[in-house]
Amino acid sequence: MLYFVTDMRKQVKAALAVIVLALTIASFGYYLHKHPEVIEQLRHLPILTLVSVLALYCAGFVALVLITRSSLHLYNKRLGVQENFLFNAYSSLINFFGPGQSGPLFRGAYLKKRHGLNVKPYIFTLLVYYAFFGVLSVLLVFIGTRPWWQTAILITSAAGGSLIIVRWWKNKNKRSMGGNQLSLSPRILGLLFAATVLQLAVQTAIFGVELHNVGAHASFGQVLSYTGVASLSLFVAITPGAIGIREAFLAFSQNLHHIGGNAIVAANIVDRASYIVFLGILFVVVVTLHAKDKLNVKQLNLDKPKDS
């Protein structure tokens, strides 16, 4: 019965993702038809822009590898350098192209099978990372555009809320960790925090390059706010790469970052195209290094129902 309910939820989520994607494509098409100047902007983008964004996405991938490394240290688990690289590369690909954002499912199954990290400890590592990511994203939203005291109140609230959720989940599940010992040392938390800062700094640079090259003339504070909003959209993403969700967030928050609709559409087209190219490069690397065999993906049995 539980598997049936879970399967129904997956089907509903997949259907919603398809609907959102279809509406997004239709909306982009209609917008570009009504605003041909956006297409003209994109046609004159220098190749250096694409190269710069791809280089930054590579830096962002390094940050993701570091986040994985420091997150697993919370439970004294370690992946080798090559394993960590292939693990993140493979999960990034299936998260974007697989059904229903399969990346987290693969990561959880792999870590349990290969490194003995049970599901609940794995979820806790995600909660700690998301707490850092969420608080920093809220900081970016407001730090460049709002008075300092408003920013301080919002950050304190976000940090407090994240801490309450993390502590509640930890206390609720501390008896069902399956022997995985948690270590919340300042060093490990500091490394995870630093890796998350690096990830968002790279993302800020990516958006800054894209906005500059589509003629947005955005200030540094606006780019920070834009990045924060775009990052927060990932928390409600039901589509690959939050396609459609991120654009909606950015469109409805223009009173925060003050970046116009044309610039949002053009910059996101550049971003999506660049990311697809990056994933293509990642795919070639994954195939060349035989990641599927080295990670023993077939033995994970991702499609089989788990016992409740």
Tab-separated table of C-alpha atoms in Angstrom:
chain	number	residue	atom	x	y	z
A	1	MET	CA	0.000	0.000	0.000
A	2	LEU	CA	2.817	2.385	0.925
A	3	TYR	CA	4.601	1.616	-2.348
A	4	PHE	CA	1.363	2.269	-4.257
A	5	VAL	CA	0.937	5.674	-2.589
A	6	THR	CA	4.604	6.529	-3.212
A	7	ASP	CA	4.285	5.469	-6.838
A	8	MET	CA	1.167	7.630	-7.251
A	9	ARG	CA	3.002	10.627	-5.790
A	10	LYS	CA	5.871	10.102	-8.233
A	11	GLN	CA	3.419	9.942	-11.143
A	12	VAL	CA	1.656	13.119	-10.035
A	13	LYS	CA	4.979	14.912	-9.590
A	14	ALA	CA	6.151	13.729	-13.008
A	15	ALA	CA	2.880	14.899	-14.602
A	16	LEU	CA	3.182	18.307	-12.938
A	17	ALA	CA	6.765	18.590	-14.148
A	18	VAL	CA	5.678	17.872	-17.738
A	19	ILE	CA	2.871	20.445	-17.491
A	20	VAL	CA	5.222	23.104	-16.091
A	21	LEU	CA	7.803	22.379	-18.789
A	22	ALA	CA	5.173	22.608	-21.523
A	23	LEU	CA	3.804	25.877	-20.143
A	24	THR	CA	7.336	27.254	-19.814
A	25	ILE	CA	8.232	26.413	-23.415
A	26	ALA	CA	4.949	27.922	-24.636
A	27	SER	CA	5.480	31.045	-22.526
A	28	PHE	CA	9.043	31.470	-23.792
A	29	GLY	CA	7.858	31.060	-27.367
A	30	TYR	CA	5.059	33.594	-26.938
A	31	TYR	CA	7.343	36.075	-25.159
A	32	LEU	CA	10.027	35.840	-27.835
A	33	HIS	CA	7.393	36.254	-30.551
A	34	LYS	CA	6.186	39.462	-28.904
A	35	HIS	CA	9.718	40.694	-28.131
A	36	PRO	CA	11.955	39.919	-31.147
A	37	GLU	CA	14.600	42.291	-29.781
A	38	VAL	CA	15.509	39.607	-27.244
A	39	ILE	CA	16.419	37.202	-30.053
A	40	GLU	CA	18.476	39.938	-31.680
A	41	GLN	CA	20.384	40.393	-28.427
A	42	LEU	CA	21.121	36.687	-28.209
A	43	ARG	CA	22.347	36.499	-31.798
A	44	HIS	CA	25.113	38.991	-31.055
A	45	LEU	CA	26.432	37.350	-27.891
A	46	PRO	CA	30.206	36.850	-28.094
A	47	ILE	CA	31.544	33.299	-27.923
A	48	LEU	CA	33.652	34.418	-24.966
A	49	THR	CA	30.442	34.672	-22.938
A	50	LEU	CA	29.675	30.992	-23.448
A	51	VAL	CA	33.273	30.027	-22.661
A	52	SER	CA	33.229	32.147	-19.483
A	53	VAL	CA	29.950	30.660	-18.273
A	54	LEU	CA	31.160	27.123	-19.000
A	55	ALA	CA	34.361	27.773	-17.050
A	56	LEU	CA	32.297	29.062	-14.129
A	57	TYR	CA	30.028	26.021	-14.257
A	58	CYS	CA	33.163	23.886	-13.957
A	59	ALA	CA	34.082	25.871	-10.841
A	60	GLY	CA	30.555	25.345	-9.536
A	61	PHE	CA	30.951	21.607	-10.050
A	62	VAL	CA	34.138	21.688	-7.975
A	63	ALA	CA	32.120	23.391	-5.219
A	64	LEU	CA	29.520	20.593	-5.458
A	65	VAL	CA	32.263	17.974	-5.056
A	66	LEU	CA	33.549	19.812	-1.977
A	67	ILE	CA	30.017	20.015	-0.554
A	68	THR	CA	29.615	16.259	-0.958
A	69	ARG	CA	32.984	15.630	0.668
A	70	SER	CA	32.303	17.833	3.696
A	71	SER	CA	28.687	16.595	4.061
A	72	LEU	CA	29.819	12.980	4.272
A	73	HIS	CA	32.406	13.929	6.896
A	74	LEU	CA	29.434	14.590	9.213
A	75	TYR	CA	29.195	10.794	9.485
A	76	ASN	CA	32.882	10.054	8.986
A	77	LYS	CA	32.315	8.782	5.436
A	78	ARG	CA	34.785	9.429	2.642
A	79	LEU	CA	34.772	9.097	-1.129
A	80	GLY	CA	37.987	8.942	-3.137
A	81	VAL	CA	38.726	11.871	-5.441
A	82	GLN	CA	37.759	10.034	-8.626
A	83	GLU	CA	34.754	8.370	-6.994
A	84	ASN	CA	33.510	11.718	-5.690
A	85	PHE	CA	33.893	13.296	-9.129
A	86	LEU	CA	32.092	10.468	-10.947
A	87	PHE	CA	29.428	10.258	-8.229
A	88	ASN	CA	28.534	13.929	-8.614
A	89	ALA	CA	28.840	13.909	-12.404
A	90	TYR	CA	26.553	10.900	-12.794
A	91	SER	CA	23.984	12.190	-10.305
A	92	SER	CA	23.964	15.635	-11.978
A	93	LEU	CA	23.205	14.048	-15.336
A	94	ILE	CA	20.403	11.782	-14.169
A	95	ASN	CA	18.994	14.563	-11.981
A	96	PHE	CA	18.522	16.734	-15.070
A	97	PHE	CA	17.638	14.142	-17.696
A	98	GLY	CA	16.181	11.358	-15.564
A	99	PRO	CA	12.498	11.027	-14.598
A	100	GLY	CA	11.340	13.025	-11.592
A	101	GLN	CA	14.777	14.428	-10.733
A	102	SER	CA	16.396	11.063	-9.991
A	103	GLY	CA	19.641	12.502	-8.618
A	104	PRO	CA	18.790	12.404	-4.876
A	105	LEU	CA	17.408	8.851	-5.230
A	106	PHE	CA	20.624	7.685	-6.867
A	107	ARG	CA	22.802	9.470	-4.304
A	108	GLY	CA	20.921	7.986	-1.352
A	109	ALA	CA	20.938	4.462	-2.796
A	110	TYR	CA	24.613	4.646	-3.733
A	111	LEU	CA	25.773	5.927	-0.350
A	112	LYS	CA	23.773	3.259	1.474
A	113	LYS	CA	24.980	0.424	-0.752
A	114	ARG	CA	28.625	1.422	-1.099
A	115	HIS	CA	29.379	3.317	2.113
A	116	GLY	CA	26.800	2.164	4.644
A	117	LEU	CA	25.193	5.579	5.059
A	118	ASN	CA	21.536	4.936	5.806
A	119	VAL	CA	18.709	7.018	4.406
A	120	LYS	CA	17.986	9.087	7.519
A	121	PRO	CA	21.614	10.117	8.090
A	122	TYR	CA	21.814	10.977	4.385
A	123	ILE	CA	18.717	13.156	4.699
A	124	PHE	CA	20.269	14.861	7.718
A	125	THR	CA	23.379	15.779	5.676
A	126	LEU	CA	21.045	17.343	3.118
A	127	LEU	CA	19.202	19.280	5.826
A	128	VAL	CA	22.438	20.776	7.157
A	129	TYR	CA	23.546	21.747	3.659
A	130	TYR	CA	20.118	23.163	2.770
A	131	ALA	CA	20.143	25.173	5.991
A	132	PHE	CA	23.397	26.865	4.949
A	133	PHE	CA	22.222	27.227	1.352
A	134	GLY	CA	18.839	28.668	2.329
A	135	VAL	CA	20.181	31.182	4.851
A	136	LEU	CA	22.883	32.381	2.455
A	137	SER	CA	20.332	32.682	-0.362
A	138	VAL	CA	18.045	34.808	1.810
A	139	LEU	CA	21.072	36.947	2.676
A	140	LEU	CA	21.793	37.475	-1.024
A	141	VAL	CA	18.189	38.429	-1.758
A	142	PHE	CA	18.177	41.330	0.654
A	143	ILE	CA	21.765	42.380	1.342
A	144	GLY	CA	22.165	44.387	-1.847
A	145	THR	CA	18.747	46.023	-2.003
A	146	ARG	CA	17.313	46.442	1.507
A	147	PRO	CA	18.370	48.361	4.653
A	148	TRP	CA	20.832	46.515	6.887
A	149	TRP	CA	18.401	46.141	9.772
A	150	GLN	CA	15.763	44.456	7.580
A	151	THR	CA	18.416	42.104	6.236
A	152	ALA	CA	19.599	41.317	9.782
A	153	ILE	CA	16.060	40.474	10.923
A	154	LEU	CA	15.396	38.236	7.928
A	155	ILE	CA	18.728	36.423	8.204
A	156	THR	CA	18.242	35.855	11.933
A	157	SER	CA	14.760	34.480	11.273
A	158	ALA	CA	15.974	32.223	8.458
A	159	ALA	CA	18.924	30.955	10.496
A	160	GLY	CA	16.749	30.359	13.554
A	161	GLY	CA	14.123	28.527	11.531
A	162	SER	CA	16.758	26.345	9.859
A	163	LEU	CA	18.349	25.512	13.222
A	164	ILE	CA	14.980	24.537	14.710
A	165	ILE	CA	14.213	22.223	11.763
A	166	VAL	CA	17.659	20.592	11.854
A	167	ARG	CA	17.571	20.040	15.632
A	168	TRP	CA	13.978	18.749	15.501
A	169	TRP	CA	14.845	16.232	12.774
A	170	LYS	CA	18.022	15.155	14.559
A	171	ASN	CA	16.216	14.577	17.880
A	172	LYS	CA	13.291	12.827	16.187
A	173	ASN	CA	15.504	10.366	14.348
A	174	LYS	CA	18.515	9.960	16.654
A	175	ARG	CA	17.437	6.407	17.584
A	176	SER	CA	17.084	5.259	13.964
A	177	MET	CA	20.449	6.221	12.454
A	178	GLY	CA	21.458	2.606	11.888
A	179	GLY	CA	24.756	2.902	13.721
A	180	ASN	CA	25.920	5.995	11.808
A	181	GLN	CA	27.681	8.296	14.277
A	182	LEU	CA	27.150	12.020	13.782
A	183	SER	CA	29.969	14.534	14.226
A	184	LEU	CA	28.935	18.201	14.226
A	185	SER	CA	32.433	19.531	14.802
A	186	PRO	CA	33.143	23.224	14.027
A	187	ARG	CA	35.780	22.151	11.497
A	188	ILE	CA	33.407	19.989	9.457
A	189	LEU	CA	30.573	22.527	9.617
A	190	GLY	CA	33.048	25.263	8.647
A	191	LEU	CA	34.187	23.301	5.591
A	192	LEU	CA	30.597	22.682	4.513
A	193	PHE	CA	29.728	26.342	5.025
A	194	ALA	CA	32.777	27.466	3.029
A	195	ALA	CA	31.934	25.084	0.165
A	196	THR	CA	28.363	26.414	0.099
A	197	VAL	CA	29.656	29.996	0.040
A	198	LEU	CA	31.890	29.051	-2.905
A	199	GLN	CA	28.939	27.488	-4.729
A	200	LEU	CA	26.797	30.614	-4.371
A	201	ALA	CA	29.726	32.911	-5.205
A	202	VAL	CA	30.241	31.019	-8.470
A	203	GLN	CA	26.523	31.156	-9.205
A	204	THR	CA	26.558	34.905	-8.592
A	205	ALA	CA	29.427	35.262	-11.064
A	206	ILE	CA	27.532	33.181	-13.656
A	207	PHE	CA	24.416	35.310	-13.397
A	208	GLY	CA	26.517	38.481	-13.402
A	209	VAL	CA	28.218	37.497	-16.676
A	210	GLU	CA	24.914	36.530	-18.279
A	211	LEU	CA	23.080	39.688	-17.204
A	212	HIS	CA	25.967	41.908	-18.308
A	213	ASN	CA	26.071	40.308	-21.743
A	214	VAL	CA	22.346	40.696	-22.386
A	215	GLY	CA	22.547	44.392	-21.567
A	216	ALA	CA	20.813	44.363	-18.182
A	217	HIS	CA	23.230	46.958	-16.670
A	218	ALA	CA	22.587	45.448	-13.247
A	219	SER	CA	24.512	46.639	-10.211
A	220	PHE	CA	26.388	44.220	-7.959
A	221	GLY	CA	23.606	44.450	-5.376
A	222	GLN	CA	20.985	43.601	-8.008
A	223	VAL	CA	22.979	40.573	-9.151
A	224	LEU	CA	23.235	39.383	-5.542
A	225	SER	CA	19.480	39.717	-5.083
A	226	TYR	CA	18.815	38.019	-8.431
A	227	THR	CA	21.069	35.113	-7.423
A	228	GLY	CA	19.366	34.722	-4.066
A	229	VAL	CA	15.897	34.543	-5.623
A	230	ALA	CA	17.053	32.097	-8.297
A	231	SER	CA	18.688	29.895	-5.650
A	232	LEU	CA	15.589	29.823	-3.445
A	233	SER	CA	13.539	28.571	-6.395
A	234	LEU	CA	15.434	25.262	-6.178
A	235	PHE	CA	13.589	24.441	-2.950
A	236	VAL	CA	10.309	24.078	-4.861
A	237	ALA	CA	11.738	22.748	-8.118
A	238	ILE	CA	9.742	19.928	-9.688
A	239	THR	CA	11.360	20.260	-13.111
A	240	PRO	CA	14.961	19.607	-14.228
A	241	GLY	CA	17.116	22.554	-13.189
A	242	ALA	CA	13.957	24.297	-11.895
A	243	ILE	CA	13.038	25.181	-15.497
A	244	GLY	CA	10.021	27.455	-15.399
A	245	ILE	CA	10.076	27.658	-11.594
A	246	ARG	CA	13.202	29.825	-11.470
A	247	GLU	CA	11.932	32.111	-14.213
A	248	ALA	CA	8.627	32.547	-12.377
A	249	PHE	CA	10.429	33.375	-9.123
A	250	LEU	CA	12.566	35.969	-10.881
A	251	ALA	CA	9.606	37.501	-12.691
A	252	PHE	CA	7.479	37.833	-9.551
A	253	SER	CA	10.339	39.291	-7.497
A	254	GLN	CA	11.294	42.155	-9.807
A	255	ASN	CA	10.483	44.620	-7.024
A	256	LEU	CA	13.435	43.113	-5.119
A	257	HIS	CA	16.152	42.892	-7.780
A	258	HIS	CA	14.701	45.464	-10.227
A	259	ILE	CA	15.841	43.574	-13.339
A	260	GLY	CA	13.460	43.782	-16.287
A	261	GLY	CA	11.572	40.975	-17.947
A	262	ASN	CA	13.533	41.106	-21.211
A	263	ALA	CA	16.813	40.724	-19.349
A	264	ILE	CA	15.433	37.836	-17.253
A	265	VAL	CA	14.270	35.937	-20.338
A	266	ALA	CA	17.459	36.570	-22.320
A	267	ALA	CA	19.776	35.733	-19.409
A	268	ASN	CA	17.910	32.515	-18.648
A	269	ILE	CA	18.058	31.409	-22.273
A	270	VAL	CA	21.822	31.942	-22.197
A	271	ASP	CA	22.048	30.121	-18.868
A	272	ARG	CA	19.964	27.130	-19.942
A	273	ALA	CA	21.869	26.768	-23.207
A	274	SER	CA	25.223	27.012	-21.442
A	275	TYR	CA	24.227	24.480	-18.813
A	276	ILE	CA	23.074	21.999	-21.457
A	277	VAL	CA	26.479	22.343	-23.135
A	278	PHE	CA	28.173	21.826	-19.751
A	279	LEU	CA	26.120	18.685	-19.136
A	280	GLY	CA	27.078	17.491	-22.608
A	281	ILE	CA	30.755	17.864	-21.700
A	282	LEU	CA	30.082	16.100	-18.401
A	283	PHE	CA	28.360	13.267	-20.273
A	284	VAL	CA	31.381	12.763	-22.520
A	285	VAL	CA	33.657	12.639	-19.470
A	286	VAL	CA	31.350	10.196	-17.658
A	287	VAL	CA	31.183	7.864	-20.681
A	288	THR	CA	34.930	8.107	-21.305
A	289	LEU	CA	35.738	7.204	-17.694
A	290	HIS	CA	33.107	4.412	-17.635
A	291	ALA	CA	31.393	5.949	-14.612
A	292	LYS	CA	28.397	3.600	-14.740
A	293	ASP	CA	30.647	0.554	-14.413
A	294	LYS	CA	33.008	2.072	-11.847
A	295	LEU	CA	30.067	3.105	-9.660
A	296	ASN	CA	28.348	-0.278	-10.200
A	297	VAL	CA	25.069	1.493	-10.901
A	298	LYS	CA	23.293	-1.686	-12.058
A	299	GLN	CA	23.669	-3.224	-8.603
A	300	LEU	CA	21.788	-0.400	-6.889
A	301	ASN	CA	18.347	-1.651	-8.063
A	302	LEU	CA	16.900	1.866	-8.122
A	303	ASP	CA	13.659	0.778	-9.759
A	304	LYS	CA	12.767	-1.883	-7.189
A	305	PRO	CA	10.336	-0.930	-4.391
A	306	LYS	CA	11.883	-0.684	-0.940
A	307	ASP	CA	10.365	-2.433	2.058
A	308	SER	CA	8.656	-0.003	4.407
